[in-house]
mmCIF file of C-alpha atoms in Angstrom:
data_model
loop_
_atom_site.group_PDB
_atom_site.id
_atom_site.type_symbol
_atom_site.label_atom_id
_atom_site.label_comp_id
_atom_site.label_asym_id
_atom_site.label_seq_id
_atom_site.Cartn_x
_atom_site.Cartn_y
_atom_site.Cartn_z
ATOM 1 C CA GLY A 1 -0.002 -0.007 0.003
ATOM 2 C CA LEU A 2 2.923 2.378 0.552
ATOM 3 C CA LEU A 3 4.202 2.170 -3.016
ATOM 4 C CA LEU A 4 1.023 3.475 -4.590
ATOM 5 C CA PRO A 5 0.996 6.887 -2.803
ATOM 6 C CA ALA A 6 4.724 7.393 -3.507
ATOM 7 C CA PHE A 7 4.148 6.605 -7.204
ATOM 8 C CA PHE A 8 1.173 8.958 -7.283
ATOM 9 C CA ILE A 9 3.166 11.822 -5.742
ATOM 10 C CA SER A 10 6.034 11.400 -8.198
ATOM 11 C CA SER A 11 3.719 11.406 -11.185
ATOM 12 C CA VAL A 12 1.973 14.537 -9.917
ATOM 13 C CA SER A 13 5.261 16.411 -9.569
ATOM 14 C CA PHE A 14 6.224 15.295 -13.098
ATOM 15 C CA ALA A 15 2.922 16.518 -14.498
ATOM 16 C CA ALA A 16 3.445 19.898 -12.802
ATOM 17 C CA GLU A 17 6.633 20.517 -14.834
ATOM 18 C CA PRO A 18 5.841 23.401 -17.167
ATOM 19 C CA VAL A 19 6.288 23.179 -20.914
ATOM 20 C CA CYS A 20 8.418 26.280 -21.339
ATOM 21 C CA ALA A 21 8.923 26.527 -25.082
ATOM 22 C CA VAL A 22 7.373 24.718 -28.007
ATOM 23 C CA VAL A 23 9.468 25.398 -31.091
ATOM 24 C CA LYS A 24 8.867 24.463 -34.720
ATOM 25 C CA ILE A 25 10.396 25.410 -38.067
ATOM 26 C CA GLU A 26 8.295 25.115 -41.217
ATOM 27 C CA ILE A 27 8.862 25.458 -44.949
ATOM 28 C CA GLN A 28 5.594 25.591 -46.862
ATOM 29 C CA GLN A 29 7.157 24.756 -50.236
ATOM 30 C CA GLU A 30 8.438 21.279 -51.015
ATOM 31 C CA LEU A 31 10.422 22.306 -54.107
ATOM 32 C CA THR A 32 12.241 25.407 -55.281
ATOM 33 C CA LEU A 33 14.682 26.339 -58.030
ATOM 34 C CA GLU A 34 18.150 27.776 -57.601
ATOM 35 C CA ARG A 35 18.019 31.550 -57.121
ATOM 36 C CA GLN A 36 14.292 31.342 -56.259
ATOM 37 C CA ALA A 37 13.589 32.613 -52.733
ATOM 38 C CA PHE A 38 11.450 30.689 -50.275
ATOM 39 C CA ASP A 39 10.177 31.354 -46.753
ATOM 40 C CA ALA A 40 11.068 29.442 -43.612
ATOM 41 C CA VAL A 41 9.230 30.306 -40.408
ATOM 42 C CA MET A 42 9.991 29.444 -36.796
ATOM 43 C CA ARG A 43 7.416 29.775 -34.025
ATOM 44 C CA ILE A 44 8.521 29.863 -30.393
ATOM 45 C CA ASN A 45 5.589 29.426 -28.029
ATOM 46 C CA ASN A 46 6.359 30.451 -24.434
ATOM 47 C CA GLY A 47 3.655 28.709 -22.407
ATOM 48 C CA LEU A 48 4.916 29.926 -19.026
ATOM 49 C CA ASP A 49 2.785 32.245 -16.913
ATOM 50 C CA LEU A 50 5.533 34.422 -15.426
ATOM 51 C CA LEU A 51 8.953 33.781 -16.961
ATOM 52 C CA SER A 52 10.265 35.242 -20.210
ATOM 53 C CA LEU A 53 12.632 33.413 -22.531
ATOM 54 C CA GLU A 54 15.607 35.780 -22.476
ATOM 55 C CA ASN A 55 18.835 36.179 -24.496
ATOM 56 C CA VAL A 56 17.259 34.266 -27.388
ATOM 57 C CA ASN A 57 19.767 33.192 -30.032
ATOM 58 C CA ILE A 58 18.778 31.226 -33.133
ATOM 59 C CA ASN A 59 21.303 29.534 -35.392
ATOM 60 C CA VAL A 60 19.641 28.193 -38.564
ATOM 61 C CA THR A 61 21.301 24.971 -39.780
ATOM 62 C CA PHE A 62 21.456 23.522 -43.285
ATOM 63 C CA LYS A 63 22.259 19.893 -44.102
ATOM 64 C CA ASP A 64 22.226 17.841 -47.285
ATOM 65 C CA GLU A 65 20.607 14.420 -47.748
ATOM 66 C CA THR A 66 23.677 12.702 -46.208
ATOM 67 C CA GLY A 67 23.474 14.835 -43.049
ATOM 68 C CA ALA A 68 26.565 16.876 -43.941
ATOM 69 C CA SER A 69 26.484 20.553 -42.967
ATOM 70 C CA VAL A 70 26.018 22.975 -45.846
ATOM 71 C CA GLU A 71 27.209 26.574 -45.831
ATOM 72 C CA ALA A 72 24.582 29.310 -45.626
ATOM 73 C CA THR A 73 25.344 33.003 -45.218
ATOM 74 C CA SER A 74 23.875 36.496 -45.300
ATOM 75 C CA ASP A 75 26.959 37.635 -47.256
ATOM 76 C CA THR A 76 25.710 37.970 -50.850
ATOM 77 C CA ASN A 77 29.315 38.143 -52.112
ATOM 78 C CA SER A 78 30.067 34.584 -50.950
ATOM 79 C CA THR A 79 31.088 32.223 -53.721
ATOM 80 C CA THR A 80 31.104 29.077 -51.557
ATOM 81 C CA ALA A 81 27.687 29.201 -49.841
ATOM 82 C CA LYS A 82 24.870 26.909 -51.040
ATOM 83 C CA PHE A 83 22.230 29.192 -49.502
ATOM 84 C CA PHE A 84 21.770 32.874 -48.762
ATOM 85 C CA ILE A 85 19.622 33.700 -45.738
ATOM 86 C CA LYS A 86 18.260 36.834 -44.095
ATOM 87 C CA VAL A 87 15.612 37.617 -41.522
ATOM 88 C CA ASP A 88 12.522 38.811 -43.356
ATOM 89 C CA SER A 89 10.288 39.648 -40.377
ATOM 90 C CA MET A 90 9.930 39.102 -36.617
ATOM 91 C CA THR A 91 6.838 39.370 -34.405
ATOM 92 C CA GLY A 92 6.699 38.761 -30.667
ATOM 93 C CA ILE A 93 10.503 39.018 -30.420
ATOM 94 C CA ASP A 94 12.891 41.919 -31.024
ATOM 95 C CA ALA A 95 16.118 40.065 -31.874
ATOM 96 C CA ILE A 96 17.512 36.557 -32.400
ATOM 97 C CA ASP A 97 21.195 37.385 -31.883
ATOM 98 C CA GLY A 98 21.360 36.551 -28.181
ATOM 99 C CA THR A 99 19.545 39.661 -26.979
ATOM 100 C CA GLY A 100 15.925 38.769 -27.849
ATOM 101 C CA THR A 101 13.068 38.100 -25.409
ATOM 102 C CA VAL A 102 9.848 36.106 -25.721
ATOM 103 C CA ALA A 103 7.367 37.326 -23.119
ATOM 104 C CA PRO A 104 5.292 34.918 -20.990
ATOM 105 C CA LYS A 105 2.208 33.438 -22.646
ATOM 106 C CA THR A 106 3.176 34.680 -26.111
ATOM 107 C CA THR A 107 4.336 33.208 -29.390
ATOM 108 C CA ALA A 108 7.238 34.686 -31.329
ATOM 109 C CA GLU A 109 7.437 34.216 -35.090
ATOM 110 C CA VAL A 110 10.554 34.648 -37.197
ATOM 111 C CA HIS A 111 10.502 34.495 -41.000
ATOM 112 C CA TRP A 112 13.652 33.993 -43.047
ATOM 113 C CA LEU A 113 14.035 34.582 -46.743
ATOM 114 C CA ILE A 114 16.257 31.794 -48.088
ATOM 115 C CA ILE A 115 17.711 31.697 -51.597
ATOM 116 C CA PRO A 116 19.516 28.604 -52.956
ATOM 117 C CA ALA A 117 22.743 29.572 -54.731
ATOM 118 C CA PRO A 118 23.533 28.488 -58.295
ATOM 119 C CA GLY A 119 24.752 24.880 -58.136
ATOM 120 C CA ALA A 120 22.708 23.982 -55.026
ATOM 121 C CA GLY A 121 20.292 21.938 -57.163
ATOM 122 C CA GLY A 122 22.904 19.430 -58.216
ATOM 123 C CA VAL A 123 22.800 17.603 -61.536
ATOM 124 C CA THR A 124 19.912 15.104 -61.191
ATOM 125 C CA PRO A 125 16.458 15.987 -62.604
ATOM 126 C CA SER A 126 14.843 15.545 -59.175
ATOM 127 C CA GLY A 127 17.228 18.059 -57.615
ATOM 128 C CA LYS A 128 18.884 17.865 -54.206
ATOM 129 C CA LEU A 129 17.235 17.373 -50.851
ATOM 130 C CA TYR A 130 18.156 19.712 -47.982
ATOM 131 C CA PHE A 131 17.133 19.817 -44.349
ATOM 132 C CA ILE A 132 16.787 23.192 -42.637
ATOM 133 C CA GLY A 133 16.644 23.213 -38.849
ATOM 134 C CA ALA A 134 17.958 25.355 -36.029
ATOM 135 C CA THR A 135 19.556 25.493 -32.637
ATOM 136 C CA LEU A 136 17.706 27.724 -30.177
ATOM 137 C CA ASN A 137 19.507 29.010 -27.075
ATOM 138 C CA TYR A 138 17.831 31.091 -24.361
ATOM 139 C CA ASN A 139 17.966 31.815 -20.643
ATOM 140 C CA LEU A 140 15.056 30.761 -18.464
ATOM 141 C CA GLY A 141 15.238 31.971 -14.875
ATOM 142 C CA GLY A 142 19.011 32.434 -15.250
ATOM 143 C CA GLU A 143 19.610 28.942 -16.663
ATOM 144 C CA LEU A 144 20.843 28.391 -20.226
ATOM 145 C CA GLN A 145 18.515 26.180 -22.273
ATOM 146 C CA THR A 146 19.363 24.687 -25.647
ATOM 147 C CA THR A 147 16.808 23.218 -28.033
ATOM 148 C CA THR A 148 17.640 21.466 -31.292
ATOM 149 C CA VAL A 149 14.766 22.238 -33.633
ATOM 150 C CA THR A 150 13.651 19.355 -35.837
ATOM 151 C CA PRO A 151 14.442 20.255 -39.447
ATOM 152 C CA ASP A 152 11.994 20.597 -42.303
ATOM 153 C CA SER A 153 13.006 19.663 -45.855
ATOM 154 C CA ILE A 154 13.005 21.149 -49.334
ATOM 155 C CA TYR A 155 14.167 19.963 -52.738
ATOM 156 C CA VAL A 156 16.246 22.384 -54.809
ATOM 157 C CA ARG A 157 16.385 21.895 -58.566
ATOM 158 C CA SER A 158 18.938 23.354 -60.929
ATOM 159 C CA GLU A 159 17.640 26.388 -62.763
ATOM 160 C CA GLU A 160 19.253 24.981 -65.915
ATOM 161 C CA ARG A 161 16.576 22.266 -65.952
ATOM 162 C CA ARG A 162 13.970 24.889 -66.833
ATOM 163 C CA VAL A 163 16.055 26.580 -69.533
ATOM 164 C CA GLY A 164 14.855 25.237 -72.837
ATOM 165 C CA LYS A 165 12.033 25.781 -75.294
ATOM 166 C CA GLU A 166 9.940 27.786 -72.828
ATOM 167 C CA CYS A 167 12.744 30.368 -72.547
ATOM 168 C CA ARG A 168 13.192 30.766 -76.300
ATOM 169 C CA SER A 169 10.116 32.746 -77.210
ATOM 170 C CA ARG A 170 9.439 34.487 -80.510
ATOM 171 C CA TRP A 171 11.154 37.680 -79.403
ATOM 172 C CA SER A 172 14.340 35.910 -78.327
ATOM 173 C CA PRO A 173 17.375 36.532 -80.555
ATOM 174 C CA TYR A 174 18.592 32.976 -79.774
ATOM 175 C CA HIS A 175 16.057 30.809 -81.639
#
């Protein structure tokens, strides 16, 4: 008879643990072409009543179909990056560089504009599969928390696959 109350107490204390942040990254498109921008959105839901998520830092990660890291940058002069990325909009958070805050009982939303570089689509007709995820760091009550955000996927096709008859219209000097 003594084991049942002890088990009950431990399960109650476990159930009382708050879910502090629910984080998800989404890409609505399943396919894009090189040099064609697409949107990735991350939502950070702070379900806590009193504590803010502070010093929020988001590092967006890019991997190919083998799991190898792929270079992405905001430097448009890069000749080695497979992707160019920039923050397009933020609501419910003021920064994602380690100084941002998500208030209690709110959801922050960050949109990135991502552009695959020439060559990112590979050489096969189906294109190349990439996984875009993130690492989220924040302080909660003075304690550093790290969350690895499950990646979403997108296929990138070479823009050369679409160059053909449809690009040689009547006005083109090349037909």
